[in-house]
PDB file of C-alpha atoms in Angstrom:
ATOM      1  CA  MET C1338      -1.146   3.328  26.215  1.00 69.00           C
ATOM      2  CA  ALA C1339      -4.893   4.198  26.427  1.00 78.00           C
ATOM      3  CA  LEU C1340      -6.589   4.530  30.106  1.00 87.00           C
ATOM      4  CA  ASN C1341      -9.208   2.219  31.001  1.00 90.00           C
ATOM      5  CA  ARG C1342     -12.739   3.037  32.382  1.00 90.00           C
ATOM      6  CA  ASN C1343     -11.642   2.338  36.136  1.00 90.00           C
ATOM      7  CA  ASP C1344      -8.628   5.015  35.475  1.00 92.00           C
ATOM      8  CA  TYR C1345     -10.810   7.571  34.420  1.00 92.00           C
ATOM      9  CA  ALA C1346     -13.554   6.959  37.117  1.00 92.00           C
ATOM     10  CA  ASN C1347     -10.633   7.203  39.620  1.00 91.00           C
ATOM     11  CA  GLN C1348      -9.672  10.551  37.924  1.00 92.00           C
ATOM     12  CA  LEU C1349     -12.839  11.687  38.050  1.00 92.00           C
ATOM     13  CA  ASN C1350     -13.578  10.985  41.690  1.00 90.00           C
ATOM     14  CA  ALA C1351     -10.119  12.544  42.753  1.00 91.00           C
ATOM     15  CA  LEU C1352     -11.317  15.871  41.002  1.00 91.00           C
ATOM     16  CA  ALA C1353     -14.683  15.855  42.725  1.00 90.00           C
ATOM     17  CA  PRO C1354     -14.927  17.683  45.682  1.00 90.00           C
ATOM     18  CA  PRO C1355     -15.264  15.648  49.131  1.00 88.00           C
ATOM     19  CA  GLY C1356     -18.558  15.097  50.724  1.00 87.00           C
ATOM     20  CA  ARG C1357     -21.913  13.180  51.234  1.00 87.00           C
ATOM     21  CA  ALA C1358     -23.521  14.883  47.795  1.00 87.00           C
ATOM     22  CA  LEU C1359     -21.018  12.936  45.823  1.00 88.00           C
ATOM     23  CA  PRO C1360     -20.911   9.428  47.578  1.00 89.00           C
ATOM     24  CA  ARG C1361     -17.832   7.149  46.808  1.00 86.00           C
ATOM     25  CA  GLU C1362     -19.787   3.865  47.321  1.00 87.00           C
ATOM     26  CA  SER C1363     -20.116   1.580  44.601  1.00 86.00           C
ATOM     27  CA  GLY C1364     -23.867   1.543  42.824  1.00 87.00           C
ATOM     28  CA  SER C1365     -24.577   4.964  44.080  1.00 90.00           C
ATOM     29  CA  GLN C1366     -25.991   7.542  41.550  1.00 91.00           C
ATOM     30  CA  TRP C1367     -22.781   9.507  41.621  1.00 91.00           C
ATOM     31  CA  GLN C1368     -20.462   6.520  40.871  1.00 91.00           C
ATOM     32  CA  ARG C1369     -22.947   5.211  38.078  1.00 91.00           C
ATOM     33  CA  LEU C1370     -22.486   8.749  36.532  1.00 92.00           C
ATOM     34  CA  THR C1371     -18.852   8.598  37.007  1.00 92.00           C
ATOM     35  CA  GLN C1372     -18.551   5.207  35.287  1.00 92.00           C
ATOM     36  CA  ALA C1373     -20.720   6.305  32.413  1.00 93.00           C
ATOM     37  CA  ARG C1374     -18.573   9.549  31.796  1.00 93.00           C
ATOM     38  CA  ALA C1375     -15.146   7.358  32.353  1.00 93.00           C
ATOM     39  CA  GLY C1376     -16.302   4.833  29.364  1.00 92.00           C
ATOM     40  CA  ALA C1377     -16.781   7.680  27.098  1.00 93.00           C
ATOM     41  CA  PHE C1378     -13.434   9.379  27.894  1.00 92.00           C
ATOM     42  CA  SER C1379     -11.799   5.724  27.594  1.00 92.00           C
ATOM     43  CA  ARG C1380     -13.435   5.279  24.316  1.00 91.00           C
ATOM     44  CA  VAL C1381     -11.776   8.625  23.028  1.00 91.00           C
ATOM     45  CA  ASP C1382      -8.652   7.716  24.707  1.00 89.00           C
ATOM     46  CA  GLY C1383      -8.317   4.365  22.897  1.00 86.00           C
ATOM     47  CA  ARG C1384      -9.323   6.078  19.631  1.00 87.00           C
ATOM     48  CA  ALA C1385      -6.873   8.792  19.926  1.00 87.00           C
ATOM     49  CA  ALA C1386      -4.362   5.854  20.726  1.00 83.00           C
ATOM     50  CA  SER C1387      -5.136   4.290  17.391  1.00 87.00           C
ATOM     51  CA  LEU C1388      -4.696   7.289  15.546  1.00 88.00           C
ATOM     52  CA  HIS C1389      -0.956   7.097  15.179  1.00 85.00           C
ATOM     53  CA  GLU C1390      -1.519   3.647  13.434  1.00 86.00           C
ATOM     54  CA  GLU C1391      -4.402   5.245  11.087  1.00 90.00           C
ATOM     55  CA  ALA C1392      -2.006   8.253  10.255  1.00 91.00           C
ATOM     56  CA  ASP C1393       0.385   5.774   8.858  1.00 92.00           C
ATOM     57  CA  PRO C1394      -0.707   4.327   5.214  1.00 93.00           C
ATOM     58  CA  ARG C1395       1.277   1.305   5.891  1.00 92.00           C
ATOM     59  CA  THR C1396      -0.659   0.307   8.884  1.00 91.00           C
ATOM     60  CA  THR C1397      -3.973   2.286   8.347  1.00 91.00           C
ATOM     61  CA  SER C1398      -7.499   0.148   7.873  1.00 88.00           C
ATOM     62  CA  GLU C1399     -10.290   2.684   8.920  1.00 91.00           C
ATOM     63  CA  LEU C1400      -8.784   5.606   7.057  1.00 93.00           C
ATOM     64  CA  LEU C1401      -7.700   3.713   3.960  1.00 94.00           C
ATOM     65  CA  PRO C1402     -10.448   5.005   1.834  1.00 94.00           C
ATOM     66  CA  ASP C1403      -9.325   8.583   2.736  1.00 95.00           C
ATOM     67  CA  TRP C1404      -5.662   7.681   1.733  1.00 94.00           C
ATOM     68  CA  GLU C1405      -7.012   6.542  -1.058  1.00 93.00           C
ATOM     69  CA  ARG C1406      -8.735   9.459  -2.091  1.00 94.00           C
ATOM     70  CA  VAL C1407      -5.819  11.867  -1.359  1.00 94.00           C
ATOM     71  CA  THR C1408      -3.837   9.557  -3.644  1.00 92.00           C
ATOM     72  CA  ALA C1409      -6.382   9.347  -6.453  1.00 90.00           C
ATOM     73  CA  MET C1410      -6.434   5.372  -5.878  1.00 87.00           C
ATOM     74  CA  PRO C1411      -7.589   2.843  -6.573  1.00 84.00           C
ATOM     75  CA  ASP C1412      -5.285   2.780  -9.430  1.00 80.00           C
ATOM     76  CA  PRO C1413      -6.829   2.445 -12.931  1.00 84.00           C
ATOM     77  CA  CYS C1414      -4.696  -0.659 -13.728  1.00 83.00           C
ATOM     78  CA  VAL C1415      -6.422  -2.547 -10.893  1.00 78.00           C
ATOM     79  CA  THR C1416      -8.761  -5.285 -12.271  1.00 71.00           C
ATOM     80  CA  GLY C1417     -10.929  -6.995  -9.631  1.00 72.00           C
ATOM     81  CA  GLU C1418     -10.419  -7.140  -5.974  1.00 78.00           C
ATOM     82  CA  GLN C1419      -7.309  -5.665  -4.309  1.00 81.00           C
ATOM     83  CA  THR C1420      -6.322  -7.026  -0.872  1.00 82.00           C
ATOM     84  CA  VAL C1421      -5.963  -4.409   1.982  1.00 87.00           C
ATOM     85  CA  SER C1422      -2.395  -4.919   2.010  1.00 86.00           C
ATOM     86  CA  GLU C1423      -2.113  -4.380  -1.638  1.00 83.00           C
ATOM     87  CA  ARG C1424      -4.102  -1.137  -1.260  1.00 89.00           C
ATOM     88  CA  GLN C1425      -1.781   0.084   1.421  1.00 91.00           C
ATOM     89  CA  ASP C1426       1.387  -0.696  -0.715  1.00 87.00           C
ATOM     90  CA  ALA C1427      -0.256   1.334  -3.296  1.00 87.00           C
ATOM     91  CA  VAL C1428      -0.847   4.310  -1.434  1.00 92.00           C
ATOM     92  CA  VAL C1429       2.658   4.183  -0.013  1.00 92.00           C
ATOM     93  CA  ARG C1430       4.101   3.754  -3.576  1.00 86.00           C
ATOM     94  CA  VAL C1431       2.228   6.882  -4.751  1.00 88.00           C
ATOM     95  CA  LEU C1432       3.376   8.870  -1.554  1.00 92.00           C
ATOM     96  CA  THR C1433       6.984   7.838  -1.735  1.00 90.00           C
ATOM     97  CA  GLY C1434       7.600   7.229  -5.387  1.00 84.00           C
ATOM     98  CA  THR C1435      10.011   9.582  -7.174  1.00 83.00           C
ATOM     99  CA  GLY C1436       9.254   8.207 -10.807  1.00 84.00           C
ATOM    100  CA  GLY C1437      11.514   7.544 -13.220  1.00 88.00           C
ATOM    101  CA  ALA C1438      12.592   6.150 -16.741  1.00 88.00           C
ATOM    102  CA  SER C1439      15.447   3.996 -15.872  1.00 91.00           C
ATOM    103  CA  ARG C1440      16.002   0.247 -15.996  1.00 92.00           C
ATOM    104  CA  PRO C1441      16.512  -0.162 -12.182  1.00 93.00           C
ATOM    105  CA  TYR C1442      13.335   2.058 -11.474  1.00 93.00           C
ATOM    106  CA  PHE C1443      11.072  -0.366 -13.765  1.00 95.00           C
ATOM    107  CA  ILE C1444      12.512  -3.312 -12.462  1.00 95.00           C
ATOM    108  CA  GLY C1445      12.008  -2.123  -9.021  1.00 92.00           C
ATOM    109  CA  LEU C1446       8.502  -1.112  -9.655  1.00 91.00           C
ATOM    110  CA  ALA C1447       7.817  -4.453 -10.850  1.00 92.00           C
ATOM    111  CA  ALA C1448       8.985  -6.123  -7.946  1.00 91.00           C
ATOM    112  CA  ASP C1449       6.770  -3.750  -5.841  1.00 85.00           C
ATOM    113  CA  LEU C1450       3.735  -4.989  -7.672  1.00 83.00           C
ATOM    114  CA  GLY C1451       4.939  -8.738  -7.392  1.00 83.00           C
ATOM    115  CA  TYR C1452       6.603  -9.198 -10.800  1.00 88.00           C
ATOM    116  CA  ASP C1453      10.181 -10.713 -11.507  1.00 91.00           C
ATOM    117  CA  ILE C1454      11.098  -9.085 -14.686  1.00 93.00           C
ATOM    118  CA  GLU C1455      13.962  -8.553 -16.877  1.00 94.00           C
ATOM    119  CA  VAL C1456      14.508  -5.256 -19.161  1.00 94.00           C
ATOM    120  CA  GLU C1457      16.406  -5.248 -22.374  1.00 92.00           C
ATOM    121  CA  ASP C1458      16.855  -2.176 -24.352  1.00 88.00           C
ATOM    122  CA  TYR C1459      18.200  -1.891 -28.039  1.00 88.00           C
ATOM    123  CA  THR C1460      20.385   0.241 -30.184  1.00 82.00           C
ATOM    124  CA  ALA C1461      20.238   0.805 -33.884  1.00 80.00           C
ATOM    125  CA  HIS C1462      22.631  -0.806 -36.093  1.00 78.00           C
ATOM    126  CA  THR C1463      25.545   1.156 -37.190  1.00 82.00           C
ATOM    127  CA  VAL C1464      28.572   1.059 -39.259  1.00 82.00           C
ATOM    128  CA  GLY C1465      30.551   0.477 -35.975  1.00 83.00           C
ATOM    129  CA  SER C1466      28.379  -2.216 -34.477  1.00 82.00           C
ATOM    130  CA  ASP C1467      29.266  -5.829 -34.179  1.00 84.00           C
ATOM    131  CA  VAL C1468      28.514  -8.050 -37.451  1.00 82.00           C
ATOM    132  CA  SER C1469      26.985 -10.458 -34.991  1.00 83.00           C
ATOM    133  CA  GLU C1470      24.478  -7.996 -33.822  1.00 80.00           C
ATOM    134  CA  PRO C1471      20.842  -7.986 -35.463  1.00 80.00           C
ATOM    135  CA  ILE C1472      20.299  -5.073 -38.029  1.00 82.00           C
ATOM    136  CA  ARG C1473      18.059  -2.733 -36.462  1.00 80.00           C
ATOM    137  CA  GLY C1474      16.471   0.453 -37.857  1.00 81.00           C
ATOM    138  CA  ILE C1475      16.997   3.860 -36.135  1.00 84.00           C
ATOM    139  CA  ASP C1476      13.601   3.338 -34.354  1.00 85.00           C
ATOM    140  CA  TRP C1477      14.871   0.508 -32.342  1.00 88.00           C
ATOM    141  CA  ARG C1478      16.735   2.829 -30.093  1.00 87.00           C
ATOM    142  CA  TRP C1479      13.506   3.885 -28.545  1.00 91.00           C
ATOM    143  CA  ALA C1480      12.455   0.134 -28.001  1.00 92.00           C
ATOM    144  CA  TRP C1481      12.707  -1.860 -24.878  1.00 94.00           C
ATOM    145  CA  THR C1482      11.225  -5.100 -23.782  1.00 93.00           C
ATOM    146  CA  VAL C1483      10.056  -6.400 -20.596  1.00 94.00           C
ATOM    147  CA  ARG C1484      10.457 -10.179 -19.853  1.00 93.00           C
ATOM    148  CA  ALA C1485       8.349 -11.748 -17.540  1.00 90.00           C
ATOM    149  CA  ALA C1486       7.210 -15.492 -16.598  1.00 86.00           C
ATOM    150  CA  GLU C1487       4.098 -16.531 -18.654  1.00 83.00           C
ATOM    151  CA  GLU C1488       1.973 -16.325 -15.648  1.00 76.00           C
ATOM    152  CA  THR C1489       3.068 -14.551 -12.184  1.00 73.00           C
ATOM    153  CA  VAL C1490       1.555 -15.695  -9.121  1.00 72.00           C
ATOM    154  CA  ARG C1491       1.373 -13.517  -6.202  1.00 69.00           C
ATOM    155  CA  GLN C1492       1.132 -15.416  -2.898  1.00 71.00           C
ATOM    156  CA  LEU C1493      -0.580 -14.399   0.361  1.00 69.00           C
ATOM    157  CA  THR C1494       1.558 -12.738   2.993  1.00 73.00           C
ATOM    158  CA  VAL C1495       1.655 -12.488   6.537  1.00 73.00           C
ATOM    159  CA  ASN C1496       0.407  -8.997   6.464  1.00 70.00           C
ATOM    160  CA  SER C1497      -2.744  -9.976   4.280  1.00 69.00           C
ATOM    161  CA  GLY C1498      -5.880 -10.351   5.954  1.00 68.00           C
ATOM    162  CA  VAL C1499      -7.988 -13.384   6.824  1.00 71.00           C
ATOM    163  CA  ASN C1500     -10.636 -12.743   4.027  1.00 70.00           C
ATOM    164  CA  GLU C1501      -7.968 -12.222   1.163  1.00 70.00           C
ATOM    165  CA  ALA C1502      -7.482 -14.607  -1.735  1.00 71.00           C
ATOM    166  CA  LEU C1503      -4.411 -16.939  -0.823  1.00 75.00           C
ATOM    167  CA  ALA C1504      -3.041 -16.390  -4.251  1.00 71.00           C
ATOM    168  CA  THR C1505      -3.641 -14.167  -7.424  1.00 70.00           C
ATOM    169  CA  TRP C1506      -2.151 -14.363 -10.868  1.00 68.00           C
ATOM    170  CA  GLY C1507      -1.695 -12.670 -14.206  1.00 71.00           C
ATOM    171  CA  ASN C1508       0.157 -10.090 -15.791  1.00 83.00           C
ATOM    172  CA  GLU C1509      -2.601  -7.507 -17.030  1.00 84.00           C
ATOM    173  CA  ARG C1510      -1.515  -5.206 -14.051  1.00 84.00           C
ATOM    174  CA  LEU C1511       2.164  -5.102 -15.140  1.00 88.00           C
ATOM    175  CA  GLU C1512       1.138  -4.167 -18.537  1.00 91.00           C
ATOM    176  CA  CYS C1513      -1.328  -1.448 -17.539  1.00 90.00           C
ATOM    177  CA  VAL C1514       1.084   0.117 -15.160  1.00 90.00           C
ATOM    178  CA  PHE C1515       4.150  -0.212 -17.258  1.00 93.00           C
ATOM    179  CA  GLU C1516       2.326   1.437 -20.237  1.00 93.00           C
ATOM    180  CA  ARG C1517       0.953   4.310 -18.200  1.00 90.00           C
ATOM    181  CA  LEU C1518       4.436   5.002 -16.743  1.00 90.00           C
ATOM    182  CA  ALA C1519       6.609   4.336 -19.837  1.00 93.00           C
ATOM    183  CA  PRO C1520       8.220   7.372 -21.368  1.00 93.00           C
ATOM    184  CA  ALA C1521       6.014   8.628 -24.203  1.00 92.00           C
ATOM    185  CA  HIS C1522       8.691   8.511 -26.581  1.00 92.00           C
ATOM    186  CA  SER C1523       9.562   4.874 -26.176  1.00 92.00           C
ATOM    187  CA  ILE C1524       8.318   1.723 -27.791  1.00 92.00           C
ATOM    188  CA  LEU C1525       7.379  -0.862 -25.265  1.00 94.00           C
ATOM    189  CA  ILE C1526       7.304  -4.748 -25.720  1.00 94.00           C
ATOM    190  CA  PHE C1527       6.177  -7.508 -23.576  1.00 93.00           C
ATOM    191  CA  ALA C1528       7.623 -11.142 -23.662  1.00 92.00           C
ATOM    192  CA  TYR C1529       6.274 -13.852 -21.633  1.00 88.00           C
ATOM    193  CA  GLY C1530       7.562 -17.289 -20.596  1.00 83.00           C
ATOM    194  CA  GLU C1531      11.184 -16.606 -22.017  1.00 57.00           C
ATOM    195  CA  THR C1532      13.144 -17.557 -18.789  1.00 54.00           C
ATOM    196  CA  SER C1533      16.677 -17.027 -20.316  1.00 50.00           C
ATOM    197  CA  TRP C1534      17.429 -14.682 -17.438  1.00 44.00           C
TER     198      TRP C1534
END
């Protein structure tokens, strides 16, 4: 907990030698100087106390641009203005993300971005395939489909700032992020509006 101006003034007075040269009466030259110095110490103490919040990318505000610089943000897939909480989440995602190429990884990534998706992968049709399965060529083993709502709406949250939009919508960011992170050998397909899942 940060000390206030009076706390520091009392400490400075306690450190000063006694005597008439440094009077303790309110309004004296010495006390005005002590109050001025105490104010500076109090401000520095307050800033130091807030440093632990700035050191955490989940709660930072003043150092957010520096966190973004370190993590190569903003994401090139971001179109338009991002909320502070979205920017914080993006930094945390870069710092804590381990990457992956699995279905659960991409479903979790979409959830972090505010999208509810289903991932469908395919297999090539072989002699041992069931007769009811579609006949697909060998290249289909590299294809996968991301199914999402026609238009995804992301609502304002409790952590959002007062100057942030109440809602944002669209699927462009989902496509951009997935196309950037999809395995290079895969064929990514997006399907919207199919709510069979």
